[in-house]
Amino acid sequence: GAVVSQHPSWVICKSGTSVKIECRSLDFQATTMFWYRQFPKQSLMLMATSNEGSKATYEQGVEKDKFLINHASLTLSTLTVTSAHPEDSSFYICSARDIGPGLGYGYTFGSGTRLTVV
Amino acid sequence: QKEVEQDPGPLSVPEGAIVSLNCTYSNSAFQYFMWYRQYSRKGPELLMYTYSSGNKEDGRFTAQVDKSSKYISLFIRDSQPSDSATYLCAMSDPYGGATNKLIFGTGTLLAVQP
């Protein structure tokens, strides 16, 4: 089945630095990937929709200058948290949908990245 | 009113019990319904996917969709301790293709006691 690889699985960084998270579709091409944020014991909050070769579409209230998204190829999207602060500490998850024939409708998720800003 | 409502639990059951998880929704345009299982500190994994109304069974899991009531359910038979996780319902309308967003419920935390 479809596999989405996300790296790193966890990262600790100092306040003020930037962190890049990678999301790769391993066995399918994804023109669109989604980035979510999840706080403890809460559901997934969609941050942005990443489109290959074009600008990302951000959800209301998400700072596009703080959360930079690049979708450079059909298999790779990156999320960069710029000038990170402790309040950016969270669990970030990407997902993609493989729209190949006969594959159903489910979106595949990466394993998530736990970011801690100290 | 949220588009998707889900009882957050937590729900604790003994091993072997039948578990019923439910979500209600308000958007009648939703046609695709999914259940995801999420273990702690992991990404969600797709359990069941249903299009429109009806039932779907896969092993110990059964998904039901009642579009007239805007109500979906996931049943787990013979629950096991390994089923302990957070279960998220998600749904989407049929428009937009691959760029379609999923709308998630808040998730129900399930604990199956051995």
XYZ file of C-alpha atoms in Angstrom:
232
model
C 0.000 0.000 0.000
C 0.842 3.660 -0.090
C 3.603 4.762 2.272
C 4.437 8.254 3.451
C 7.797 8.731 5.150
C 8.296 11.670 7.494
C 11.588 12.797 9.017
C 12.770 13.504 11.579
C 10.505 11.681 14.011
C 11.529 14.017 16.783
C 13.634 17.133 17.068
C 14.687 19.493 19.839
C 15.828 22.969 18.872
C 16.714 26.214 20.548
C 14.333 29.132 20.491
C 14.968 31.359 17.488
C 16.311 28.656 15.201
C 14.569 27.067 12.212
C 13.604 23.441 11.771
C 12.829 21.583 8.543
C 10.536 18.563 8.404
C 10.431 16.340 5.325
C 7.528 14.342 3.994
C 8.036 11.848 1.179
C 5.611 9.622 -0.681
C 7.631 6.448 -1.224
C 5.681 4.473 -3.781
C 3.349 6.960 -5.360
C 3.305 10.488 -6.672
C 1.470 13.099 -4.665
C 0.585 16.368 -6.335
C -0.956 17.434 -3.062
C 0.191 16.892 0.508
C -1.336 18.154 3.715
C 0.349 19.387 6.865
C -1.321 19.044 10.249
C -0.538 20.067 13.770
C -1.733 18.110 16.776
C -1.659 19.175 20.413
C -1.765 16.566 23.194
C -5.130 14.803 23.442
C -6.540 16.880 20.612
C -7.442 16.127 17.038
C -5.490 17.043 13.942
C -5.615 20.657 12.870
C -5.009 21.261 9.175
C -2.347 23.914 8.720
C -1.900 24.020 4.967
C -2.304 22.213 1.690
C 0.948 21.789 -0.200
C 0.745 21.842 -3.994
C 3.552 20.590 -6.219
C 5.069 23.417 -8.209
C 2.930 26.161 -6.704
C 2.325 28.032 -3.487
C 0.793 26.320 -0.510
C -2.713 27.139 0.621
C -2.787 28.031 4.298
C -5.714 27.671 6.651
C -7.056 30.713 8.388
C -4.923 31.771 11.319
C -1.772 29.944 10.200
C 1.202 32.254 9.657
C 2.600 31.529 6.218
C 5.849 33.355 6.974
C 6.418 31.236 10.032
C 5.498 27.882 8.534
C 7.188 27.729 5.142
C 6.044 24.954 2.866
C 7.856 23.812 -0.250
C 6.598 21.086 -2.563
C 9.504 20.805 -4.963
C 8.686 17.438 -6.513
C 5.855 14.942 -6.817
C 7.259 12.943 -3.915
C 8.606 15.527 -1.483
C 7.097 18.309 0.586
C 8.908 20.156 3.363
C 7.668 22.234 6.276
C 10.098 24.701 7.803
C 9.256 26.231 11.152
C 11.135 29.523 11.140
C 12.341 31.331 14.246
C 10.791 28.652 16.403
C 9.485 29.488 19.855
C 8.325 27.248 22.700
C 4.687 27.730 21.676
C 5.516 26.059 18.346
C 6.269 22.835 20.210
C 3.801 20.312 18.892
C 3.317 17.127 16.880
C 3.410 17.814 13.131
C 2.012 15.277 10.686
C 1.880 15.201 6.903
C -0.438 13.222 4.674
C -0.995 12.524 1.005
C -3.561 10.787 -1.124
C -2.586 8.270 -3.732
C -5.203 8.620 -6.416
C -4.120 5.625 -8.448
C -6.842 3.319 -9.791
C -8.514 0.945 -7.392
C -6.809 2.347 -4.311
C -9.833 3.634 -2.509
C -10.072 7.012 -0.936
C -8.004 6.890 2.216
C -5.314 9.414 2.841
C -1.966 8.060 4.055
C -0.245 9.769 6.947
C 3.376 10.076 7.892
C 4.509 8.923 11.319
C 4.701 12.467 12.623
C 7.426 14.748 13.972
C 7.517 15.785 17.592
C 9.048 19.253 17.808
C 10.252 20.610 21.125
C 11.546 24.160 21.246
C 13.603 25.004 24.316
C -21.637 23.776 15.812
C -18.653 21.744 14.659
C -18.943 19.994 11.306
C -18.013 16.673 12.917
C -18.730 15.709 16.505
C -17.116 12.775 18.281
C -17.278 11.736 21.918
C -13.705 12.160 23.195
C -14.047 9.445 25.817
C -11.944 8.037 27.330
C -13.603 4.683 26.834
C -12.382 1.724 28.882
C -13.570 -1.819 28.138
C -12.493 -5.331 29.135
C -10.745 -7.541 26.622
C -13.217 -9.340 24.360
C -15.884 -6.649 24.582
C -17.651 -5.128 21.606
C -16.733 -1.485 21.199
C -18.941 1.085 19.504
C -17.457 4.394 18.374
C -19.604 7.079 16.820
C -19.520 10.397 15.012
C -22.207 12.781 13.881
C -21.847 15.405 11.212
C -23.743 18.347 9.830
C -22.589 18.674 6.195
C -24.910 16.674 3.945
C -22.349 16.908 1.114
C -20.020 14.451 2.833
C -19.790 11.237 0.827
C -16.530 9.683 1.970
C -16.183 8.415 5.509
C -13.073 7.070 7.149
C -11.911 5.735 10.466
C -8.309 6.138 11.514
C -6.471 4.586 14.442
C -3.689 6.575 16.075
C -1.294 5.145 18.605
C 0.462 7.527 20.946
C 3.123 9.628 19.233
C 2.397 8.086 15.821
C 0.602 9.223 12.704
C -2.960 8.020 12.052
C -3.409 4.813 10.060
C -6.449 4.141 7.920
C -8.723 1.407 9.288
C -11.869 1.644 7.247
C -13.131 3.652 4.313
C -16.779 3.819 3.234
C -18.402 5.623 0.381
C -21.944 6.926 0.936
C -24.305 4.878 3.093
C -24.069 1.261 4.127
C -21.908 -1.175 6.025
C -18.405 -2.432 5.481
C -16.702 -5.226 7.342
C -13.021 -6.049 7.649
C -12.097 -8.726 10.135
C -13.107 -7.560 13.612
C -14.019 -4.098 12.371
C -17.358 -2.952 10.935
C -18.056 0.555 9.698
C -21.602 1.821 9.280
C -22.819 4.993 7.641
C -26.347 6.337 7.976
C -26.515 9.419 5.808
C -30.170 10.067 6.609
C -29.212 10.552 10.254
C -25.749 11.961 9.500
C -24.292 9.345 11.798
C -21.369 6.962 11.375
C -20.145 4.155 13.591
C -17.195 1.847 13.987
C -17.677 -1.457 15.783
C -14.785 -3.497 17.094
C -15.566 -7.106 17.972
C -13.505 -9.200 20.374
C -11.489 -6.154 21.381
C -7.834 -6.712 22.223
C -5.379 -4.716 24.354
C -3.568 -3.915 21.097
C -6.688 -2.012 20.007
C -5.969 0.571 22.705
C -5.478 3.801 20.785
C -7.250 6.969 19.725
C -9.841 6.467 16.997
C -10.553 9.354 14.684
C -13.435 9.627 12.285
C -12.856 11.686 9.157
C -14.979 12.640 6.210
C -14.945 14.552 2.985
C -17.168 15.723 0.168
C -16.603 14.427 -3.394
C -15.373 17.703 -4.839
C -11.803 18.770 -5.396
C -10.135 15.433 -6.126
C -6.725 14.998 -4.584
C -6.826 18.428 -2.953
C -9.889 17.574 -0.901
C -9.527 18.239 2.784
C -10.461 15.717 5.410
C -12.599 16.940 8.274
C -11.712 15.108 11.474
C -13.584 14.387 14.644
C -11.825 15.087 17.909
C -10.942 11.416 18.411
C -12.016 8.857 21.027
C -9.386 7.416 23.338
C -9.999 3.685 23.811
C -8.366 1.504 26.455
C -8.904 -2.266 26.342
C -8.076 -3.816 29.686
C -6.543 -7.328 29.664
